[in-house]
PDB file of C-alpha atoms in Angstrom:
ATOM      1  CA  PRO A   2      10.864  -6.585  23.718  1.00  0.00           C
ATOM      2  CA  GLY A   3      10.069  -3.161  24.244  1.00  0.00           C
ATOM      3  CA  GLU A   4       9.539  -2.794  20.065  1.00  0.00           C
ATOM      4  CA  GLN A   5       7.204  -0.798  18.920  1.00  0.00           C
ATOM      5  CA  LEU A   6       4.983  -2.148  16.000  1.00  0.00           C
ATOM      6  CA  SER A   7       2.821  -0.920  13.601  1.00  0.00           C
ATOM      7  CA  ILE A   8       0.076  -2.830  12.415  1.00  0.00           C
ATOM      8  CA  TYR A   9      -3.349  -2.278  10.400  1.00  0.00           C
ATOM      9  CA  ALA A  10      -6.388  -3.891  11.905  1.00  0.00           C
ATOM     10  CA  GLY A  11      -9.262  -4.179  10.477  1.00  0.00           C
ATOM     11  CA  VAL A  12     -13.089  -4.837  10.623  1.00  0.00           C
ATOM     12  CA  GLU A  13     -16.014  -5.583   8.562  1.00  0.00           C
ATOM     13  CA  ASN A  14     -19.602  -5.992   8.578  1.00  0.00           C
ATOM     14  CA  TYR A  15     -21.321  -8.753   7.564  1.00  0.00           C
ATOM     15  CA  GLU A  16     -24.088  -8.688  10.816  1.00  0.00           C
ATOM     16  CA  GLY A  17     -27.155  -7.097   8.314  1.00  0.00           C
ATOM     17  CA  GLU A  18     -27.300  -4.424  11.079  1.00  0.00           C
ATOM     18  CA  THR A  19     -24.796  -1.550  12.163  1.00  0.00           C
ATOM     19  CA  THR A  20     -23.170  -3.563  15.063  1.00  0.00           C
ATOM     20  CA  ASP A  21     -20.103  -1.858  17.150  1.00  0.00           C
ATOM     21  CA  TYR A  22     -17.543  -4.556  18.135  1.00  0.00           C
ATOM     22  CA  GLU A  23     -14.729  -4.352  20.619  1.00  0.00           C
ATOM     23  CA  ALA A  24     -10.453  -6.205  19.930  1.00  0.00           C
ATOM     24  CA  VAL A  25      -8.628  -7.478  22.516  1.00  0.00           C
ATOM     25  CA  GLY A  26      -4.794  -8.483  21.516  1.00  0.00           C
ATOM     26  CA  GLN A  27      -3.123 -10.571  23.763  1.00  0.00           C
ATOM     27  CA  LEU A  28       0.742 -12.554  23.425  1.00  0.00           C
ATOM     28  CA  GLN A  29      -0.081 -15.820  24.787  1.00  0.00           C
ATOM     29  CA  ARG A  30       2.460 -18.480  25.654  1.00  0.00           C
ATOM     30  CA  VAL A  31       1.616 -21.559  23.743  1.00  0.00           C
ATOM     31  CA  GLU A  32       1.693 -25.840  24.858  1.00  0.00           C
ATOM     32  CA  ASP A  33       1.428 -28.622  22.610  1.00  0.00           C
ATOM     33  CA  ALA A  34      -0.448 -30.894  25.032  1.00  0.00           C
ATOM     34  CA  GLU A  35      -1.911 -34.317  22.694  1.00  0.00           C
ATOM     35  CA  GLY A  36      -1.970 -32.363  19.798  1.00  0.00           C
ATOM     36  CA  ASP A  37      -4.381 -29.330  21.303  1.00  0.00           C
ATOM     37  CA  ALA A  38      -3.077 -26.124  21.279  1.00  0.00           C
ATOM     38  CA  VAL A  39      -2.779 -24.948  25.778  1.00  0.00           C
ATOM     39  CA  VAL A  40      -2.661 -21.387  26.268  1.00  0.00           C
ATOM     40  CA  THR A  41      -0.147 -21.144  29.523  1.00  0.00           C
ATOM     41  CA  GLU A  42       0.519 -17.447  30.011  1.00  0.00           C
ATOM     42  CA  ARG A  43      -1.321 -14.626  28.479  1.00  0.00           C
ATOM     43  CA  THR A  44      -0.834 -10.585  28.764  1.00  0.00           C
ATOM     44  CA  GLU A  45      -2.972  -8.380  27.497  1.00  0.00           C
ATOM     45  CA  ILE A  46      -1.177  -5.974  25.143  1.00  0.00           C
ATOM     46  CA  ASP A  47      -4.136  -3.586  23.683  1.00  0.00           C
ATOM     47  CA  ARG A  48      -7.633  -3.178  23.890  1.00  0.00           C
ATOM     48  CA  PHE A  49      -9.588  -0.979  21.370  1.00  0.00           C
ATOM     49  CA  SER A  50     -13.521  -0.207  20.187  1.00  0.00           C
ATOM     50  CA  VAL A  51     -14.813   0.043  16.264  1.00  0.00           C
ATOM     51  CA  ALA A  52     -18.459   1.737  17.408  1.00  0.00           C
ATOM     52  CA  SER A  53     -20.931   2.216  14.620  1.00  0.00           C
ATOM     53  CA  VAL A  54     -19.888  -0.115  11.505  1.00  0.00           C
ATOM     54  CA  ALA A  55     -22.596  -0.450   8.956  1.00  0.00           C
ATOM     55  CA  PRO A  56     -23.749  -3.537   6.881  1.00  0.00           C
ATOM     56  CA  GLY A  57     -20.608  -4.218   4.405  1.00  0.00           C
ATOM     57  CA  GLU A  58     -18.619  -1.366   6.106  1.00  0.00           C
ATOM     58  CA  ARG A  59     -15.162  -1.991   6.772  1.00  0.00           C
ATOM     59  CA  GLN A  60     -13.178  -0.269   9.229  1.00  0.00           C
ATOM     60  CA  ILE A  61      -9.366  -0.279   9.654  1.00  0.00           C
ATOM     61  CA  THR A  62      -7.327   1.337  12.159  1.00  0.00           C
ATOM     62  CA  GLU A  63      -3.683   1.397  12.460  1.00  0.00           C
ATOM     63  CA  ARG A  64      -2.393  -0.206  15.849  1.00  0.00           C
ATOM     64  CA  ASN A  65       0.786   1.095  17.340  1.00  0.00           C
ATOM     65  CA  LEU A  66       1.839  -1.721  19.914  1.00  0.00           C
ATOM     66  CA  THR A  67       5.248  -2.992  22.384  1.00  0.00           C
ATOM     67  CA  VAL A  68       5.645  -6.168  23.533  1.00  0.00           C
ATOM     68  CA  SER A  69       7.450  -6.116  27.166  1.00  0.00           C
ATOM     69  CA  ASP A  70      10.121  -8.679  28.286  1.00  0.00           C
ATOM     70  CA  GLU A  71       7.142 -10.610  30.071  1.00  0.00           C
ATOM     71  CA  LEU A  72       7.010 -12.883  27.775  1.00  0.00           C
ATOM     72  CA  THR A  73       9.495 -13.766  25.430  1.00  0.00           C
ATOM     73  CA  GLY A  74      10.917 -17.185  22.850  1.00  0.00           C
ATOM     74  CA  GLU A  75       9.305 -19.265  20.698  1.00  0.00           C
ATOM     75  CA  ASP A  76       6.126 -20.395  20.647  1.00  0.00           C
ATOM     76  CA  LEU A  77       4.254 -17.368  21.049  1.00  0.00           C
ATOM     77  CA  ARG A  78       1.562 -16.153  19.725  1.00  0.00           C
ATOM     78  CA  LEU A  79      -0.235 -12.551  18.949  1.00  0.00           C
ATOM     79  CA  GLU A  80      -3.976 -13.305  19.414  1.00  0.00           C
ATOM     80  CA  PHE A  81      -7.036 -10.951  18.358  1.00  0.00           C
ATOM     81  CA  LEU A  82     -10.288 -11.479  19.473  1.00  0.00           C
ATOM     82  CA  LEU A  83     -12.837  -9.759  17.823  1.00  0.00           C
ATOM     83  CA  TYR A  84     -16.411  -8.948  20.791  1.00  0.00           C
ATOM     84  CA  LYS A  85     -20.106  -7.407  19.626  1.00  0.00           C
ATOM     85  CA  ASP A  86     -20.160  -4.663  21.799  1.00  0.00           C
ATOM     86  CA  SER A  87     -17.834  -5.280  24.063  1.00  0.00           C
ATOM     87  CA  ALA A  88     -15.638  -7.655  25.508  1.00  0.00           C
ATOM     88  CA  PRO A  89     -15.064  -9.019  29.167  1.00  0.00           C
ATOM     89  CA  ASP A  90     -12.854  -8.198  31.649  1.00  0.00           C
ATOM     90  CA  SER A  91     -11.214 -11.732  31.215  1.00  0.00           C
ATOM     91  CA  PRO A  92     -11.379 -12.794  27.614  1.00  0.00           C
ATOM     92  CA  THR A  93     -10.443 -16.107  26.051  1.00  0.00           C
ATOM     93  CA  ARG A  94     -10.353 -17.336  22.615  1.00  0.00           C
ATOM     94  CA  GLU A  95     -13.501 -19.511  23.589  1.00  0.00           C
ATOM     95  CA  SER A  96     -15.903 -16.456  24.305  1.00  0.00           C
ATOM     96  CA  ALA A  97     -14.557 -14.279  21.379  1.00  0.00           C
ATOM     97  CA  TYR A  98     -16.910 -13.784  18.393  1.00  0.00           C
ATOM     98  CA  ARG A  99     -13.910 -14.098  16.492  1.00  0.00           C
ATOM     99  CA  ASP A 100     -10.289 -14.404  16.137  1.00  0.00           C
ATOM    100  CA  LEU A 101      -7.247 -13.905  14.185  1.00  0.00           C
ATOM    101  CA  HIS A 102      -3.433 -14.919  15.683  1.00  0.00           C
ATOM    102  CA  VAL A 103       0.254 -14.667  14.267  1.00  0.00           C
ATOM    103  CA  TRP A 104       2.839 -17.161  15.038  1.00  0.00           C
ATOM    104  CA  ILE A 105       5.579 -15.005  16.296  1.00  0.00           C
ATOM    105  CA  TYR A 106       9.456 -15.246  18.210  1.00  0.00           C
ATOM    106  CA  VAL A 107      10.903 -12.614  20.171  1.00  0.00           C
ATOM    107  CA  PRO A 108      13.598 -12.594  21.292  1.00  0.00           C
ATOM    108  CA  ALA A 109      15.009 -12.434  24.908  1.00  0.00           C
ATOM    109  CA  ASP A 110      18.020 -10.681  24.269  1.00  0.00           C
ATOM    110  CA  ASP A 111      16.410  -6.589  22.424  1.00  0.00           C
ATOM    111  CA  THR A 112      18.644  -6.248  20.027  1.00  0.00           C
ATOM    112  CA  ALA A 113      17.810  -8.846  17.929  1.00  0.00           C
ATOM    113  CA  SER A 114      13.718  -7.953  16.100  1.00  0.00           C
ATOM    114  CA  ALA A 115      10.851 -10.237  15.900  1.00  0.00           C
ATOM    115  CA  THR A 116       9.646 -12.019  13.559  1.00  0.00           C
ATOM    116  CA  ALA A 117       6.234 -12.677  12.400  1.00  0.00           C
ATOM    117  CA  GLY A 118       4.586 -16.163  10.808  1.00  0.00           C
ATOM    118  CA  ASP A 119       1.211 -16.102   8.325  1.00  0.00           C
ATOM    119  CA  GLY A 120      -1.978 -15.474  10.019  1.00  0.00           C
ATOM    120  CA  THR A 121      -4.462 -17.445  10.903  1.00  0.00           C
ATOM    121  CA  LEU A 122      -8.464 -16.784  10.822  1.00  0.00           C
ATOM    122  CA  ASN A 123     -10.789 -19.044  13.167  1.00  0.00           C
TER     123      ASN A 123
END
């Protein structure tokens, strides 16, 4: 918690026309409910626009994220939700055009480092 993490986020356009996107990064606590992943807590940690992406073009941007001490422990998912044009005020995986997530562990003790797993694109 409190450590800054730099990541690169890329958006590639397969729409066939120039498109604007908005991405929202959330840290989510997830619990297993009869085989389904259910988000029980979420906090927005990033929101950014990717403007005028031409067909076949890819835009990559560096993002600097800081996780607060509000959500720590295991069963945490760093989720990026992608929207065409703009994102709603309360973004969810169900409302997103595309999403990407990485499972992470954020220790409660700020002397340890967070670890991340592989990303999964849905």
